């Protein structure tokens, strides 16, 4: 029940904040990533690698002079279980040319799944290549630090570092 209330409260905050945005960009694309998981255990530390392919969606909101926020939604399957990632953070957009813009984002990331609620941080760098005045292609990468699940004894001791390979997405500006 707490999870449902937390997700509902987060969505209400996002929707109410979005009402004040000047410019919206919605992107849907693929994200292929390679990850290294560092687990601190006694008597030895473990390192595990994996590759993931999933679909993600992002909504960028520009409030004023390039400053705004982004909301990332990322459903994925890992180890046979379906999980749901939600990231909300700060975004900065700057135009490089008339048809190319740069978007940098950073913020917290929450992962909801059958193992509980996970917490991490993300940073992204994306380039938008505008095909028309309202449609663009996004290419970018970033880094994700997953710290673990809340209430888990290993929270903060198990660091999962994920570096998305350059991803491709299609977006619309409205």
Tab-separated table of C-alpha atoms in Angstrom:
chain	number	residue	atom	x	y	z
A	1	UNK	CA	0.000	0.000	0.000
A	2	UNK	CA	2.853	2.384	0.799
A	3	UNK	CA	4.332	1.807	-2.659
A	4	UNK	CA	1.050	2.711	-4.350
A	5	UNK	CA	0.713	5.890	-2.287
A	6	UNK	CA	4.334	6.872	-3.002
A	7	UNK	CA	3.918	6.306	-6.746
A	8	UNK	CA	0.625	8.239	-6.772
A	9	UNK	CA	2.195	11.149	-4.849
A	10	UNK	CA	5.172	11.212	-7.224
A	11	UNK	CA	2.880	11.257	-10.258
A	12	UNK	CA	0.818	14.118	-8.786
A	13	UNK	CA	3.972	16.145	-8.153
A	14	UNK	CA	5.170	15.509	-11.700
A	15	UNK	CA	1.826	16.458	-13.251
A	16	UNK	CA	1.473	19.614	-11.151
A	17	UNK	CA	5.048	20.653	-11.947
A	18	UNK	CA	4.492	19.950	-15.639
A	19	UNK	CA	1.695	22.515	-15.778
A	20	UNK	CA	4.289	25.282	-15.405
A	21	UNK	CA	6.611	23.988	-18.146
A	22	UNK	CA	7.097	26.032	-21.275
A	23	UNK	CA	8.379	23.331	-23.637
A	24	UNK	CA	7.803	19.551	-23.639
A	25	UNK	CA	9.761	16.792	-25.367
A	26	UNK	CA	8.573	13.174	-25.310
A	27	UNK	CA	10.969	10.414	-26.405
A	28	UNK	CA	10.544	6.654	-26.845
A	29	UNK	CA	13.520	4.500	-27.691
A	30	UNK	CA	15.696	1.502	-27.019
A	31	UNK	CA	18.375	1.327	-24.385
A	32	UNK	CA	21.040	-1.353	-24.555
A	33	UNK	CA	23.301	-1.337	-21.537
A	34	UNK	CA	26.276	-3.105	-20.083
A	35	UNK	CA	26.606	-3.220	-16.320
A	36	UNK	CA	29.165	-4.113	-13.714
A	37	UNK	CA	27.908	-5.034	-10.265
A	38	UNK	CA	30.344	-4.657	-7.385
A	39	UNK	CA	29.265	-6.513	-4.246
A	40	UNK	CA	31.197	-6.070	-1.022
A	41	UNK	CA	31.039	-9.339	0.872
A	42	UNK	CA	33.150	-11.094	3.440
A	43	UNK	CA	35.633	-12.733	2.855
A	44	UNK	CA	35.869	-11.531	-0.795
A	45	UNK	CA	34.335	-8.972	-3.135
A	46	UNK	CA	32.354	-10.122	-6.185
A	47	UNK	CA	32.089	-8.530	-9.631
A	48	UNK	CA	29.361	-9.556	-12.082
A	49	UNK	CA	28.697	-8.345	-15.639
A	50	UNK	CA	25.507	-8.389	-17.693
A	51	UNK	CA	23.969	-6.922	-20.854
A	52	UNK	CA	20.364	-5.686	-21.008
A	53	UNK	CA	18.127	-4.535	-23.850
A	54	UNK	CA	14.926	-2.687	-23.080
A	55	UNK	CA	12.592	0.093	-24.144
A	56	UNK	CA	12.454	3.373	-22.264
A	57	UNK	CA	10.499	6.612	-22.418
A	58	UNK	CA	11.412	10.112	-21.287
A	59	UNK	CA	9.557	13.391	-20.878
A	60	UNK	CA	11.669	16.557	-20.778
A	61	UNK	CA	10.183	19.790	-19.501
A	62	UNK	CA	11.907	23.115	-20.106
A	63	UNK	CA	10.823	25.812	-17.659
A	64	UNK	CA	13.074	28.749	-18.476
A	65	UNK	CA	16.233	29.349	-20.516
A	66	UNK	CA	17.122	25.666	-20.832
A	67	UNK	CA	16.546	24.751	-17.171
A	68	UNK	CA	13.913	22.146	-16.409
A	69	UNK	CA	13.299	18.592	-15.341
A	70	UNK	CA	13.077	15.169	-16.891
A	71	UNK	CA	11.020	12.111	-16.071
A	72	UNK	CA	12.311	8.685	-17.161
A	73	UNK	CA	10.149	5.559	-17.306
A	74	UNK	CA	11.888	2.246	-17.906
A	75	UNK	CA	10.103	-1.122	-17.666
A	76	UNK	CA	12.558	-4.019	-17.973
A	77	UNK	CA	12.992	-7.697	-17.242
A	78	UNK	CA	15.917	-8.949	-15.205
A	79	UNK	CA	16.357	-12.498	-13.963
A	80	UNK	CA	12.845	-13.514	-14.994
A	81	UNK	CA	11.076	-10.731	-13.072
A	82	UNK	CA	9.566	-7.596	-14.579
A	83	UNK	CA	10.666	-4.381	-12.895
A	84	UNK	CA	9.793	-0.731	-13.383
A	85	UNK	CA	12.281	2.133	-13.193
A	86	UNK	CA	11.229	5.735	-12.534
A	87	UNK	CA	13.724	8.596	-12.548
A	88	UNK	CA	13.006	12.270	-11.928
A	89	UNK	CA	15.745	14.852	-12.124
A	90	UNK	CA	17.169	18.149	-13.284
A	91	UNK	CA	17.678	18.722	-17.022
A	92	UNK	CA	19.566	21.397	-18.897
A	93	UNK	CA	19.092	21.954	-22.628
A	94	UNK	CA	21.288	24.054	-24.914
A	95	UNK	CA	21.123	24.507	-28.673
A	96	UNK	CA	24.343	23.604	-30.504
A	97	UNK	CA	23.006	24.569	-33.937
A	98	UNK	CA	19.637	25.323	-35.527
A	99	UNK	CA	18.788	21.629	-35.738
A	100	UNK	CA	20.818	20.059	-32.890
A	101	UNK	CA	20.358	20.388	-29.147
A	102	UNK	CA	22.195	18.950	-26.142
A	103	UNK	CA	20.349	17.762	-23.033
A	104	UNK	CA	22.150	16.889	-19.803
A	105	UNK	CA	20.200	15.312	-16.942
A	106	UNK	CA	20.928	14.114	-13.409
A	107	UNK	CA	18.763	12.844	-10.576
A	108	UNK	CA	17.520	9.977	-8.408
A	109	UNK	CA	16.172	6.744	-9.850
A	110	UNK	CA	13.709	4.359	-8.176
A	111	UNK	CA	13.212	0.736	-9.215
A	112	UNK	CA	9.962	-1.004	-8.275
A	113	UNK	CA	9.882	-4.798	-8.440
A	114	UNK	CA	9.168	-7.963	-6.537
A	115	UNK	CA	12.408	-7.511	-4.542
A	116	UNK	CA	11.214	-4.206	-3.072
A	117	UNK	CA	12.004	-0.605	-3.936
A	118	UNK	CA	15.498	0.123	-5.159
A	119	UNK	CA	17.299	3.459	-5.184
A	120	UNK	CA	20.046	4.865	-7.357
A	121	UNK	CA	21.327	7.908	-9.232
A	122	UNK	CA	21.555	8.615	-12.954
A	123	UNK	CA	23.309	11.065	-15.280
A	124	UNK	CA	22.577	11.339	-19.004
A	125	UNK	CA	23.946	13.195	-22.014
A	126	UNK	CA	21.719	13.241	-25.110
A	127	UNK	CA	21.830	14.911	-28.509
A	128	UNK	CA	18.578	15.707	-30.324
A	129	UNK	CA	18.787	15.962	-34.120
A	130	UNK	CA	15.643	17.755	-35.299
A	131	UNK	CA	14.152	16.353	-38.493
A	132	UNK	CA	11.163	18.700	-38.513
A	133	UNK	CA	10.073	21.479	-36.184
A	134	UNK	CA	8.332	18.961	-33.919
A	135	UNK	CA	10.094	15.608	-34.566
A	136	UNK	CA	13.648	14.602	-33.664
A	137	UNK	CA	16.007	11.655	-33.287
A	138	UNK	CA	17.804	11.308	-29.945
A	139	UNK	CA	21.222	9.699	-29.499
A	140	UNK	CA	22.890	9.570	-26.090
A	141	UNK	CA	24.398	7.708	-23.208
A	142	UNK	CA	24.968	8.146	-19.490
A	143	UNK	CA	25.638	6.297	-16.291
A	144	UNK	CA	23.442	4.733	-13.575
A	145	UNK	CA	24.505	3.930	-10.000
A	146	UNK	CA	22.139	1.507	-8.270
A	147	UNK	CA	22.735	1.409	-4.512
A	148	UNK	CA	20.325	-1.412	-3.638
A	149	UNK	CA	16.871	-1.945	-2.195
A	150	UNK	CA	15.487	-0.070	0.793
A	151	UNK	CA	15.370	-2.259	3.890
A	152	UNK	CA	17.968	-4.659	2.522
A	153	UNK	CA	20.973	-5.444	4.728
A	154	UNK	CA	23.276	-4.897	1.738
A	155	UNK	CA	21.926	-1.393	0.917
A	156	UNK	CA	24.906	0.763	-0.015
A	157	UNK	CA	27.301	-2.187	0.033
A	158	UNK	CA	26.231	-3.486	-3.390
A	159	UNK	CA	26.957	-0.930	-6.123
A	160	UNK	CA	25.640	-1.654	-9.606
A	161	UNK	CA	27.277	0.597	-12.212
A	162	UNK	CA	25.417	0.592	-15.525
A	163	UNK	CA	26.726	2.396	-18.602
A	164	UNK	CA	24.119	2.483	-21.362
A	165	UNK	CA	25.589	1.897	-24.791
A	166	UNK	CA	24.634	4.710	-27.168
A	167	UNK	CA	20.873	4.545	-27.359
A	168	UNK	CA	18.546	5.683	-30.095
A	169	UNK	CA	15.122	7.203	-29.641
A	170	UNK	CA	12.449	9.052	-31.565
A	171	UNK	CA	10.798	12.063	-30.054
A	172	UNK	CA	8.276	14.809	-30.508
A	173	UNK	CA	8.355	18.353	-29.202
A	174	UNK	CA	5.122	20.060	-28.258
